[in-house]
Short mmCIF file of C-alpha atoms and ligand atoms in Angstrom, two decimals:
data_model
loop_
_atom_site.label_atom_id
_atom_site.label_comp_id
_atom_site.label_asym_id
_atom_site.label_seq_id
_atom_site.Cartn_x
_atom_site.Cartn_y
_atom_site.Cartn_z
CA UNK A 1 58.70 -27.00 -143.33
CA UNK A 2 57.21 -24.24 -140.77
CA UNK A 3 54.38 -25.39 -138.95
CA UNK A 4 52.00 -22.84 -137.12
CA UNK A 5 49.72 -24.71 -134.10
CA UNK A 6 47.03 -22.20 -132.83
CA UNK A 7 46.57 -23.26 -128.62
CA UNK A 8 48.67 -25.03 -127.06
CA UNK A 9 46.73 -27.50 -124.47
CA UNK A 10 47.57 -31.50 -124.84
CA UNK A 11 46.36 -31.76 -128.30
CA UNK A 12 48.79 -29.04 -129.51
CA UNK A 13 51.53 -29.87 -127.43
CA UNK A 14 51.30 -33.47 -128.68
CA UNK A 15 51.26 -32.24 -132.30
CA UNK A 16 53.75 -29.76 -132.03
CA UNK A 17 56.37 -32.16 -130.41
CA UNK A 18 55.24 -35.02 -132.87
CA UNK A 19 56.14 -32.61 -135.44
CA UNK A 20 59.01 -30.92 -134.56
CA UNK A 21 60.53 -34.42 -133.83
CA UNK A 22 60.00 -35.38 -137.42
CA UNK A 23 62.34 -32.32 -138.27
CA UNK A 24 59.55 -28.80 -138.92
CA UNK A 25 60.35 -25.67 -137.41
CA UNK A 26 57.32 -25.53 -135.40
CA UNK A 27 55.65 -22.36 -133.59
CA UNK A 28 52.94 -22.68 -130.70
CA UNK A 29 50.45 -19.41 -130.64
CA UNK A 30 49.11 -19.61 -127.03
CA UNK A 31 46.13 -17.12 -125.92
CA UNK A 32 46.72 -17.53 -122.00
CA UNK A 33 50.12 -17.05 -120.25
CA UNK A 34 51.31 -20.65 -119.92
CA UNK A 35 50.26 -23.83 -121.67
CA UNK A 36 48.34 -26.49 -120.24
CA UNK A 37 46.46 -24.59 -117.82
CA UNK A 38 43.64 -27.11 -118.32
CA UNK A 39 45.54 -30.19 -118.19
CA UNK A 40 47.18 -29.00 -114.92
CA UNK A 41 43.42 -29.21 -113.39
CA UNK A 42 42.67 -32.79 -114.84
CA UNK A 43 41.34 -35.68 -113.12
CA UNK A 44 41.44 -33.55 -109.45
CA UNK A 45 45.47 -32.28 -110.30
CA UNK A 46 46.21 -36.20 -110.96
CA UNK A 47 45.68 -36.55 -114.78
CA UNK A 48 43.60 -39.18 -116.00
CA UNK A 49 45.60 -39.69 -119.36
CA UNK A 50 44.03 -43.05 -120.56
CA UNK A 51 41.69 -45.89 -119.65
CA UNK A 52 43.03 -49.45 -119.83
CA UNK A 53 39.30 -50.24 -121.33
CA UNK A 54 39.57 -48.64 -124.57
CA UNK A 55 36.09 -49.25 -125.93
CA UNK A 56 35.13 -46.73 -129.08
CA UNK A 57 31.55 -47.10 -127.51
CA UNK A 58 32.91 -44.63 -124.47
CA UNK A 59 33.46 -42.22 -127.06
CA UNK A 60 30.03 -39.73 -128.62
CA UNK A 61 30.11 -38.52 -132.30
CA UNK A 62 30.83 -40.70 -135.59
CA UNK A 63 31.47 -43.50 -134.69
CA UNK A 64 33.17 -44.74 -138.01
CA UNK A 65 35.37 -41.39 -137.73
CA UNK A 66 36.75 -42.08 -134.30
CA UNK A 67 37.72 -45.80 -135.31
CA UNK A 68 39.43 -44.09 -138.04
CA UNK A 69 41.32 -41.76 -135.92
CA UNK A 70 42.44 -44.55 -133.57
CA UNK A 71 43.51 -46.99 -136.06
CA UNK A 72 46.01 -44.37 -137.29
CA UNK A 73 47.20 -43.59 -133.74
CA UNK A 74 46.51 -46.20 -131.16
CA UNK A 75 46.02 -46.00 -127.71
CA UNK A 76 48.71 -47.62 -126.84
CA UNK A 77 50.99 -45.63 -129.41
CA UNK A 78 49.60 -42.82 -127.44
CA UNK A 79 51.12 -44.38 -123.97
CA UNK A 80 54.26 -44.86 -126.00
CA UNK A 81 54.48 -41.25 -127.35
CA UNK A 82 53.81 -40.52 -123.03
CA UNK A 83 56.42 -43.09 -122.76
CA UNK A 84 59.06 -41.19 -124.80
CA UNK A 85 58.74 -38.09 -122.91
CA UNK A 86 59.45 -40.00 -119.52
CA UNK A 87 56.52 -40.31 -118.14
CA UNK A 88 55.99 -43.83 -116.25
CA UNK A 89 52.28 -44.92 -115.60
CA UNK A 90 49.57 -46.19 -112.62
CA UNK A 91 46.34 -47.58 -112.57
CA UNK A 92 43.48 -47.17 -110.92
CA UNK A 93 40.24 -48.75 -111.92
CA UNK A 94 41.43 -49.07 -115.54
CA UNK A 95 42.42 -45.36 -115.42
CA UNK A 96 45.44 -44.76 -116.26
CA UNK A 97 47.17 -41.73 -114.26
CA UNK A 98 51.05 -40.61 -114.18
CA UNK A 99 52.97 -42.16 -111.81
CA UNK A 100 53.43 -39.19 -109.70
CA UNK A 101 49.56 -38.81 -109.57
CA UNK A 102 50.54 -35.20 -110.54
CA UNK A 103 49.31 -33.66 -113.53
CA UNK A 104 52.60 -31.53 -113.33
CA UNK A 105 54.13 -34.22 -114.33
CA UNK A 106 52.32 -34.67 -117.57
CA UNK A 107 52.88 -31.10 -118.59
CA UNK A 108 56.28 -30.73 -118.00
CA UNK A 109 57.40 -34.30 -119.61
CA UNK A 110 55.59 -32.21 -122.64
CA UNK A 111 56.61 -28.83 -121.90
CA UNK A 112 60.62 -30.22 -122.01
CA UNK A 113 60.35 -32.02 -125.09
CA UNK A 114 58.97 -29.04 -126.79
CA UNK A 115 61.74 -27.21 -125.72
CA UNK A 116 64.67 -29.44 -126.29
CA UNK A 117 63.36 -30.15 -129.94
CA UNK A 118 63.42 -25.93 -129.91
CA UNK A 119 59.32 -25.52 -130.30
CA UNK A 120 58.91 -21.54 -130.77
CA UNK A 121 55.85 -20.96 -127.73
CA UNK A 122 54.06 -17.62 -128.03
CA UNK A 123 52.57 -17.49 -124.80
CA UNK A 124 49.65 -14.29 -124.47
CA UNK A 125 49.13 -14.58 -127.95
CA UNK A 126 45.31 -14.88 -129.04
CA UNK A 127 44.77 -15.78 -132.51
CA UNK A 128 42.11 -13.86 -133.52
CA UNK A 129 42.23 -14.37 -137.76
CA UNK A 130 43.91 -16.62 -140.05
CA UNK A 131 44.27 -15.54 -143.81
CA UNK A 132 46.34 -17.29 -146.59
CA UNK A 133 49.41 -14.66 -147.63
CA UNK A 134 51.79 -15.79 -150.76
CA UNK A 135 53.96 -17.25 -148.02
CA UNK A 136 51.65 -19.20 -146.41
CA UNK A 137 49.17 -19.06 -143.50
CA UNK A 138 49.61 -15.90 -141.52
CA UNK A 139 47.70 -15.50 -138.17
CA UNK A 140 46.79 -12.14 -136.00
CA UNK A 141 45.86 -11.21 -132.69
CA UNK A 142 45.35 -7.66 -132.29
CA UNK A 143 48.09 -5.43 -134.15
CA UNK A 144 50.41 -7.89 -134.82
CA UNK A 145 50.50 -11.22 -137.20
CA UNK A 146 52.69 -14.44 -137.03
CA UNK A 147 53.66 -16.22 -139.91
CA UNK A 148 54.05 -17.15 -142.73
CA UNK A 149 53.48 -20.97 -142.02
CA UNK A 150 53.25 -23.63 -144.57
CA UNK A 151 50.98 -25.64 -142.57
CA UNK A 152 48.57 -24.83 -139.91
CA UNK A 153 46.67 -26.72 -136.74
CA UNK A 154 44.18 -25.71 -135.29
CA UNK A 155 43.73 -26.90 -131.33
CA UNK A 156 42.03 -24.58 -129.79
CA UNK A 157 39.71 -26.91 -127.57
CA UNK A 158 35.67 -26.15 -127.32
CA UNK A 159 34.34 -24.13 -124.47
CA UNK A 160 34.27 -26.06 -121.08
CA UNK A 161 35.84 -24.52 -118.19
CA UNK A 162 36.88 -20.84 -120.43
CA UNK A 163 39.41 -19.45 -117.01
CA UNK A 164 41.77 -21.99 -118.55
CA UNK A 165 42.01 -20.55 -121.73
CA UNK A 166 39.58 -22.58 -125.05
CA UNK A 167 36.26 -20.39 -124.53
CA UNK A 168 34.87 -20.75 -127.85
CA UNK A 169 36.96 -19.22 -130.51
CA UNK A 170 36.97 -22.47 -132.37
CA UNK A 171 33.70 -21.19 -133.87
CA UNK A 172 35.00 -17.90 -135.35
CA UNK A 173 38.67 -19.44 -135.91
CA UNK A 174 36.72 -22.53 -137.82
CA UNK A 175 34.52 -20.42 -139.47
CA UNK A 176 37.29 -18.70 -141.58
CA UNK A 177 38.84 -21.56 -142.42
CA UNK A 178 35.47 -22.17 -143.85
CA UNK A 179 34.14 -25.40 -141.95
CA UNK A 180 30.76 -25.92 -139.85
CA UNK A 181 30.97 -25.95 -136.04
CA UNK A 182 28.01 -28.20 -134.59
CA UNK A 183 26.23 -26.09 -131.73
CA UNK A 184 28.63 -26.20 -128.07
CA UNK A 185 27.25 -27.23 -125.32
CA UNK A 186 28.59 -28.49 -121.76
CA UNK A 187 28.86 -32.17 -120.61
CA UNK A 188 30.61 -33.68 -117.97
CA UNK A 189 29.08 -31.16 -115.75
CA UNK A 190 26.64 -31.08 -112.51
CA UNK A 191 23.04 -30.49 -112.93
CA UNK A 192 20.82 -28.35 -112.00
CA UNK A 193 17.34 -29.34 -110.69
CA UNK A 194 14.19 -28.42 -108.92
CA UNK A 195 13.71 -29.60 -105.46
CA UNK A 196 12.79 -27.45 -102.14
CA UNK A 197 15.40 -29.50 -100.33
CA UNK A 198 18.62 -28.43 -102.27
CA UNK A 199 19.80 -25.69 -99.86
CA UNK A 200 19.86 -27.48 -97.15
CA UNK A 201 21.07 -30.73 -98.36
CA UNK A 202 24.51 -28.64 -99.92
CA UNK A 203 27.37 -30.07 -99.60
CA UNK A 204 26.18 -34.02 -98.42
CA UNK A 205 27.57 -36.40 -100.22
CA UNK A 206 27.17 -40.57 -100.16
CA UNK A 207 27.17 -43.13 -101.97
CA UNK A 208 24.19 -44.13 -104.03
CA UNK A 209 22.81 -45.50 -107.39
CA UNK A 210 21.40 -42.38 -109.98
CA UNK A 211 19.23 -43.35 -112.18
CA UNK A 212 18.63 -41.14 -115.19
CA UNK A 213 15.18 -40.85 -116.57
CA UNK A 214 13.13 -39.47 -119.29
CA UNK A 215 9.00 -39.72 -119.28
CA UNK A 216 9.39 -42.27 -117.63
CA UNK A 217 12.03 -44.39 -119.65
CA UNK A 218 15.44 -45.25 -117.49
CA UNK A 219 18.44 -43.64 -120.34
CA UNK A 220 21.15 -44.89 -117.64
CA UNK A 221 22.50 -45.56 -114.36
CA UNK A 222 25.55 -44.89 -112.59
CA UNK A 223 26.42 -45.93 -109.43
CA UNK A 224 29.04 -43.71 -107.15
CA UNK A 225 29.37 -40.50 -104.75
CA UNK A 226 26.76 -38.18 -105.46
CA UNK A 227 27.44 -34.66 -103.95
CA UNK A 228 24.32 -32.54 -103.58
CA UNK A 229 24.99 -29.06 -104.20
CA UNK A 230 22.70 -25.67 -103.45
CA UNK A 231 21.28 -26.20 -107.19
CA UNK A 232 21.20 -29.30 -108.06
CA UNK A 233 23.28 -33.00 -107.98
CA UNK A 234 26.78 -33.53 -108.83
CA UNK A 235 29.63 -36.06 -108.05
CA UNK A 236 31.02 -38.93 -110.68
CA UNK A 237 27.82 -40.72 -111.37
CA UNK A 238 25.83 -36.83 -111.94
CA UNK A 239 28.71 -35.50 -114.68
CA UNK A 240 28.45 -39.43 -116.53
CA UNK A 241 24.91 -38.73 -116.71
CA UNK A 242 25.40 -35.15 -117.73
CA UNK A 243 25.64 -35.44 -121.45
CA UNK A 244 22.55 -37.53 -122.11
CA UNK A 245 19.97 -35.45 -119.30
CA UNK A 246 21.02 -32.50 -121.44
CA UNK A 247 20.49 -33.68 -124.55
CA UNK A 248 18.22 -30.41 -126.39
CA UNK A 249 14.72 -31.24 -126.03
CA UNK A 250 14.64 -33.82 -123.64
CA UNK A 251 12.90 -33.68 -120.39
CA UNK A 252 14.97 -35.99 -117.53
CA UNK A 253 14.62 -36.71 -114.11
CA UNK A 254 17.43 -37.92 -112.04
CA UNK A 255 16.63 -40.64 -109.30
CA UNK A 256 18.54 -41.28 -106.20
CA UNK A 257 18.06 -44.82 -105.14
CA UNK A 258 20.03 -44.75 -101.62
CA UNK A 259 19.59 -48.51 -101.07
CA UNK A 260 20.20 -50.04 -103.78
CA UNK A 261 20.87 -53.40 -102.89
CA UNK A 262 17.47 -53.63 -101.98
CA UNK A 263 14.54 -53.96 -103.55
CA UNK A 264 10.82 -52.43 -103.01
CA UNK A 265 9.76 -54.68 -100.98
CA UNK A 266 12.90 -54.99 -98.86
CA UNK A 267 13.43 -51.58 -98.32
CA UNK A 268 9.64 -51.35 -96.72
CA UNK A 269 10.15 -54.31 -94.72
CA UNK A 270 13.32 -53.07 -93.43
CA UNK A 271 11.47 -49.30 -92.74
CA UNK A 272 8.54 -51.68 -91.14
CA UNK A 273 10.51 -53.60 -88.69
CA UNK A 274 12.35 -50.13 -87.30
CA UNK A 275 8.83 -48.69 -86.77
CA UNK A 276 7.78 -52.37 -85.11
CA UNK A 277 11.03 -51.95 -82.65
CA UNK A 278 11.41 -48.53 -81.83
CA UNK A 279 7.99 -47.24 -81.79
CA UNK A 280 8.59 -44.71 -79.13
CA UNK A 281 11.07 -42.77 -81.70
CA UNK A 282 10.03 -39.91 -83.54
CA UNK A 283 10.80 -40.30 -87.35
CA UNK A 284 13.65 -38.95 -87.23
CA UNK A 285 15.88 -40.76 -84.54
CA UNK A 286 13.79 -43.97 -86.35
CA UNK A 287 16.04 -42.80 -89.21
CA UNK A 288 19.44 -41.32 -88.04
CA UNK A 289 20.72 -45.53 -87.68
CA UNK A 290 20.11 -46.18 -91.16
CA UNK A 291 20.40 -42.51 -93.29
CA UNK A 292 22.78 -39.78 -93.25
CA UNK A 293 21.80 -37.25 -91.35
CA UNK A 294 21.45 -34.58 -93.72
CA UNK A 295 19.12 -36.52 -96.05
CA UNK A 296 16.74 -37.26 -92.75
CA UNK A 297 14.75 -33.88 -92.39
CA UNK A 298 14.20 -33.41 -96.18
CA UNK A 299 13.13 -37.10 -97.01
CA UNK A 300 10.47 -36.86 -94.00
CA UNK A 301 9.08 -33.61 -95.17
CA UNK A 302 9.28 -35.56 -99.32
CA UNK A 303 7.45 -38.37 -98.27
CA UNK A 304 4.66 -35.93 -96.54
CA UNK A 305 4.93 -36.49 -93.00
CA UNK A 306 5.70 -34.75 -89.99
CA UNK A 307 8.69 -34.30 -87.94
CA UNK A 308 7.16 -35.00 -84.64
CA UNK A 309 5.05 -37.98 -85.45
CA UNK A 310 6.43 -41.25 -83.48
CA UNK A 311 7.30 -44.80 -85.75
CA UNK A 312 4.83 -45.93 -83.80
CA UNK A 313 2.25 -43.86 -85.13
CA UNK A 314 3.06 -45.15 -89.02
CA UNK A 315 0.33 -46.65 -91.13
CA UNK A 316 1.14 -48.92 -94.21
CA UNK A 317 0.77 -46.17 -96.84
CA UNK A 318 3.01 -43.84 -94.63
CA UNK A 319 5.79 -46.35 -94.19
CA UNK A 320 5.54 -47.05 -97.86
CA UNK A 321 5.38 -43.13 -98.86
CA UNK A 322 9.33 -43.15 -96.58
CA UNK A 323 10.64 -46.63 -97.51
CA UNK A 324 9.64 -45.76 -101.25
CA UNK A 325 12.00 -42.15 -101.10
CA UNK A 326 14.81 -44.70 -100.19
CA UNK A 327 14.50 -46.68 -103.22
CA UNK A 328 13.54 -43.40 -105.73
CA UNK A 329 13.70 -40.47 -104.78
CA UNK A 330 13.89 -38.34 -107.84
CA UNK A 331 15.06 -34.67 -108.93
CA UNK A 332 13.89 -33.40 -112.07
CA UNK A 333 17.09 -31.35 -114.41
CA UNK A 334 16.03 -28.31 -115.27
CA UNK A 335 19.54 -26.69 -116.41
CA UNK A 336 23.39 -27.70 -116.59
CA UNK A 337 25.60 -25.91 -113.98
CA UNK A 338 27.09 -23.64 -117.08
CA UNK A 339 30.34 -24.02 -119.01
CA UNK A 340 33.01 -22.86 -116.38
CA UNK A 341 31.85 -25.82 -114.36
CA UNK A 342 32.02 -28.38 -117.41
CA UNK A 343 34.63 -30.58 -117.78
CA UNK A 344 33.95 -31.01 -121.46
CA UNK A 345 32.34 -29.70 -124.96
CA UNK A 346 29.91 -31.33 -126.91
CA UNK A 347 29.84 -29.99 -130.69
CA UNK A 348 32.59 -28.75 -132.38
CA UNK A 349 34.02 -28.91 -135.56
CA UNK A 350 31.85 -30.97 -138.53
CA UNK A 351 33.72 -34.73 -138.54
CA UNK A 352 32.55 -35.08 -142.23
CA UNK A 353 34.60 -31.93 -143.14
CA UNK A 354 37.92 -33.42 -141.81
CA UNK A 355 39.82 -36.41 -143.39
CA UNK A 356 40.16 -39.05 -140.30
CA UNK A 357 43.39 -40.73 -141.29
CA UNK A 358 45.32 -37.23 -141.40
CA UNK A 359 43.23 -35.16 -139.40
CA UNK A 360 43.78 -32.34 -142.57
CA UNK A 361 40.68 -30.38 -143.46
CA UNK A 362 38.82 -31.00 -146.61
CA UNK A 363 38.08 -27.47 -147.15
CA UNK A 364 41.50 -25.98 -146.79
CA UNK A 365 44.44 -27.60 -148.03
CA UNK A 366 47.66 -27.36 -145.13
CA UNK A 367 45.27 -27.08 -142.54
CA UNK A 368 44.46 -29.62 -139.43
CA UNK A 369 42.51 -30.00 -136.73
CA UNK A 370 42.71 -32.00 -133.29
CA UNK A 371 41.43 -32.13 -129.89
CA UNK A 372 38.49 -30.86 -128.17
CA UNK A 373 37.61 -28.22 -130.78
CA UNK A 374 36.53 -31.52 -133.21
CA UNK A 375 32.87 -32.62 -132.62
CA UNK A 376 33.83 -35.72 -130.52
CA UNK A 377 33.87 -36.27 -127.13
CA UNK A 378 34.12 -39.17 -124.16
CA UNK A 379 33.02 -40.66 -121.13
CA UNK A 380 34.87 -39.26 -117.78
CA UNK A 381 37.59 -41.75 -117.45
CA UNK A 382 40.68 -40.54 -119.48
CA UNK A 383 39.11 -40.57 -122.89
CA UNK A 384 39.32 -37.19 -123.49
CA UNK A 385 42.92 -36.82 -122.74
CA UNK A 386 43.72 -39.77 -125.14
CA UNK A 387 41.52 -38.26 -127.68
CA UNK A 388 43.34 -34.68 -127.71
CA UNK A 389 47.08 -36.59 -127.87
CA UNK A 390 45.87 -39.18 -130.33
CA UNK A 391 44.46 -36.49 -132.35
CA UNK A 392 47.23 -34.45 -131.72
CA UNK A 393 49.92 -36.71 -133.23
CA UNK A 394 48.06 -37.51 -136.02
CA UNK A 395 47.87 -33.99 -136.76
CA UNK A 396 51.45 -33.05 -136.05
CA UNK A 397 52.57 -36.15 -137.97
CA UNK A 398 50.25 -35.57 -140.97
CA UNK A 399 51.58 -31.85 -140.93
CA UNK A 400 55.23 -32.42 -141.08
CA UNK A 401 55.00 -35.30 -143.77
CA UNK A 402 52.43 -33.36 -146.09
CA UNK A 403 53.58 -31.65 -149.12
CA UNK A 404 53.48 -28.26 -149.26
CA UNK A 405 50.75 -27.02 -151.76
C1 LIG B 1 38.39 -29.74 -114.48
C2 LIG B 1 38.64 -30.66 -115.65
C3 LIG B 1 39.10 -31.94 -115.40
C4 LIG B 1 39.33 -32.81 -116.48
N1 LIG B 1 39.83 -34.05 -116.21
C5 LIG B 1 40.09 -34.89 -117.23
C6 LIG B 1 40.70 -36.16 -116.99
O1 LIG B 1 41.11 -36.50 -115.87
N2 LIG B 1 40.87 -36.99 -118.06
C7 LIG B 1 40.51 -36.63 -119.34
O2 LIG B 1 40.68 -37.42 -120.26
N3 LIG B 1 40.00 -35.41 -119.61
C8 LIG B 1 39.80 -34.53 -118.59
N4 LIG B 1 39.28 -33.29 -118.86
C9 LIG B 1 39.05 -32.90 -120.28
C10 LIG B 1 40.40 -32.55 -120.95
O3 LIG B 1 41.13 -31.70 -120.11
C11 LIG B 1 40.19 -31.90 -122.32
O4 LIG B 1 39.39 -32.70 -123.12
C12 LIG B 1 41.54 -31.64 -123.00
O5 LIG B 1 42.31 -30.74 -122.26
C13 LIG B 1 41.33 -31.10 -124.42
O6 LIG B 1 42.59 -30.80 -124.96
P1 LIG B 1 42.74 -29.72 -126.13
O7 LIG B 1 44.21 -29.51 -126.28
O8 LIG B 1 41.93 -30.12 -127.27
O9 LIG B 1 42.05 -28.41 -125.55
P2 LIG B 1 42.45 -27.50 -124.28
O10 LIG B 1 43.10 -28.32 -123.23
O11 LIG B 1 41.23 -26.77 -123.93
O12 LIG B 1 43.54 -26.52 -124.87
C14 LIG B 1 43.22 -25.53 -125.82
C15 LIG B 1 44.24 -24.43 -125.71
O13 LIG B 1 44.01 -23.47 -126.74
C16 LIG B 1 44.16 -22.17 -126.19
N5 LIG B 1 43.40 -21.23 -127.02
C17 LIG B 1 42.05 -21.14 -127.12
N6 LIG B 1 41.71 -20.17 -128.00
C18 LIG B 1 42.88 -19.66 -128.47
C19 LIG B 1 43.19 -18.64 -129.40
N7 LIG B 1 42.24 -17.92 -130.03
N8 LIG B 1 44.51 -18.36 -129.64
C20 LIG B 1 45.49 -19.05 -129.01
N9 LIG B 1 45.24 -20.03 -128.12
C21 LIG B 1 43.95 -20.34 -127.85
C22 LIG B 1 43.64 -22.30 -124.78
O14 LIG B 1 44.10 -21.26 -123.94
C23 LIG B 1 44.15 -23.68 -124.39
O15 LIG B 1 45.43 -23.62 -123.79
C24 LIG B 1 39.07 -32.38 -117.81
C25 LIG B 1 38.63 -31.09 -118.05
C26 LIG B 1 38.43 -30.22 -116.98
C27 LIG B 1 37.96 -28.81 -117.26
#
């Protein structure tokens, strides 16, 4: 049995190792000059394989599709498949990270196994067609083909981050294999948004609650470091929010609450009593005990007052306009910070068109599909990684066991 797998990130390394240990000759077609590039950059260089909170409801797409998927390959088969390469485990709020806290070490537990069960890796390889010979599948990138392969997988990821390699050709590669690809777009990414402040906020970061918005309706809230950047908000909480602000056609607002352990009426007592105190202080000293100091300048000027006034000075509306900005102060999205900031692809290849307990096409017969190049996708948190690798196996086990027709 000769297997061809077409990229070779997590979800084809997983197959291609799943397979060749169930005895196929297996070759790995790999566009970029190493595999794994992506996985090497995972969860800040530390590889966040897996979540100890396995909830289906972290993960987007059909939902009756993904249970399928995962009650073929579990996620803790997919620890023990991690397991059998070598690799040991730690936790960290639920996430579940290699030991080493190195994402090296992920790649070359699979990297070695590929090798020792002699995987065939074609690195600088781009597949750019796939056609059906006598033999089998045959693929080609440029001038020259590889093949003939009785069975095929296709894991060539979505679009997120491109510089490490999947930038999209799983809609031409899909397409001649005849299946629908559901429109790409970025997730897990930081937004952009429309505020005079941005530029010189850059670069602070704190801890606050975001609340995400639409016409008023609250969609979400994440708590966690928020990192403003020159064009918008990012940090954990930001990319969480990502995929529902960017949903097409919706119109969201992101809201900073910085004190969110108190409420309205708190927060302007609090802001009332400073003024009360320290009346000699212009707003901003008022301020610099209680706010970072990078946030102090543009929340004055937000809240329509003036730099120079004294706390003193403050009438009830005022104090509420400032201690009002602490509790909301909100940043419409106008845009997504583009793909090679993503972290992730939303859209991808039609579920309905792929057979969950195999992961085999129903278009094509010998053909498969895992990973991020499938229309699924999940929560920051390790559920993307366990996605590709459960996928992965599936595939690579579905492969190798399939007859040949
Ligand atoms: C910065 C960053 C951090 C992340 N952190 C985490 C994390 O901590 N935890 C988590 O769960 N997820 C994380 N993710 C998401 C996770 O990395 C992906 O979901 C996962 O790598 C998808 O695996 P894949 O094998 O399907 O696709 P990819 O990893 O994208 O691999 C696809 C491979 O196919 C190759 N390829 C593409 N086109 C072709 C072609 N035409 N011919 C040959 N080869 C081709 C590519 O070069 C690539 O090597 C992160 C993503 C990014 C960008």
């Amino acid at each position: 049995m000769t297997i061809g797998i077409i990229g070779g990130g997590p979800a084809g390394l997983a197959a291609a190792i799943t397979a060749a240990q169930a005895g196929a000759s297996v070759t790995l077609l790999e566009k970029m000059n190493r595999v794994g590039r992506k996985l090497l950059t995972t969860g800040n260089g530390r590889c966040n394989l897996s979540n100890e909170d396995t909830d289906l409801a972290h993960y987007h797409g059909a939902p009756a599709f993904i249970q399928k998927v995962f009650e073929q390959v579990a996620p803790e088969d997919v620890l023990n498949f991690w397991d059998g390469l070598g690799l040991r485990f730690t936790t960290e709020n639920g996430r579940i990270y290699p030991m080493s806290l190195q994402a090296s070490s992920a790649l070359d537990a699979m990297r070695l196994e590929a090798e020792r069960l002699g995987v065939r890796i074609l690195c600088e390889t781009p597949v750019r067609t796939i056609r059906r010979s006598k033999g089998g599948w045959m693929t080609g990138s440029g001038d020259s083909s590889v093949g003939p392969f009785d069975q095929l997988i296709l894991t060539v990821g979505g679009k997120a981050s491109p510089q490490l390699g999947a930038d999209g050709d799983v809609i031409p590669l899909a397409k001649q294999l005849h299946h629908t690809v559901c429109p790409l777009r970025p997730a897990l990414v930081k937004l952009k948004c429309a505020s005079p402040y941005l530029k010189s906020l850059a670069g602070c970061r704190l801890d606050a609650l975001a609340v995400l918005r639409s016409n008023g309706t609250e969609i979400d809230e994440r708590f966690g470091e928020v990192l403003f950047t020159e064009e918008g908000l990012s940090g954990p909480p930001i990319l969480d929010l990502s995929r529902q602000a960017l949903e097409p056609g919706r119109e969201a607002e992101i809201t900073i609450v910085l004190f969110p352990e108190m409420n309205a009426g708190e927060c302007f007592a609090m802001i009332e009593e400073r003024c009360r105190r320290f009346p000699y202080m212009t707003l901003p000293e008022m301020l610099s005990g209680i706010l970072n100091k990078r946030l102090i300048v543009p929340l004055i000027k937000e809240a329509g007052l003036n730099l120079q006034m004294t706390a003193g000075e403050l009438n009830k509306r005022q104090i509420g306009a400032l201690s009002g900005l602490l509790r909301e102060w909100t940043f419409p999205v106008i845009g997504d910070g583009g793909w090679r900031d993503a972290q992730i692809t939303v859209g991808g290849i039609a579920t309905e068109e792929i057979d969950p307990q195999k992961m085999s096409s129903r278009k094509e017969k010998n053909c498969y599909f895992a990973g991020e190049a499938i229309d699924v996708d999940g929560d920051c948190g390790g559920y993307n990684l366990l996605w590709a690798v459960a996928t992965g196996i599936l595939a690579g086990r579905s492969a190798s066991q399939e007859h040949i027709g």
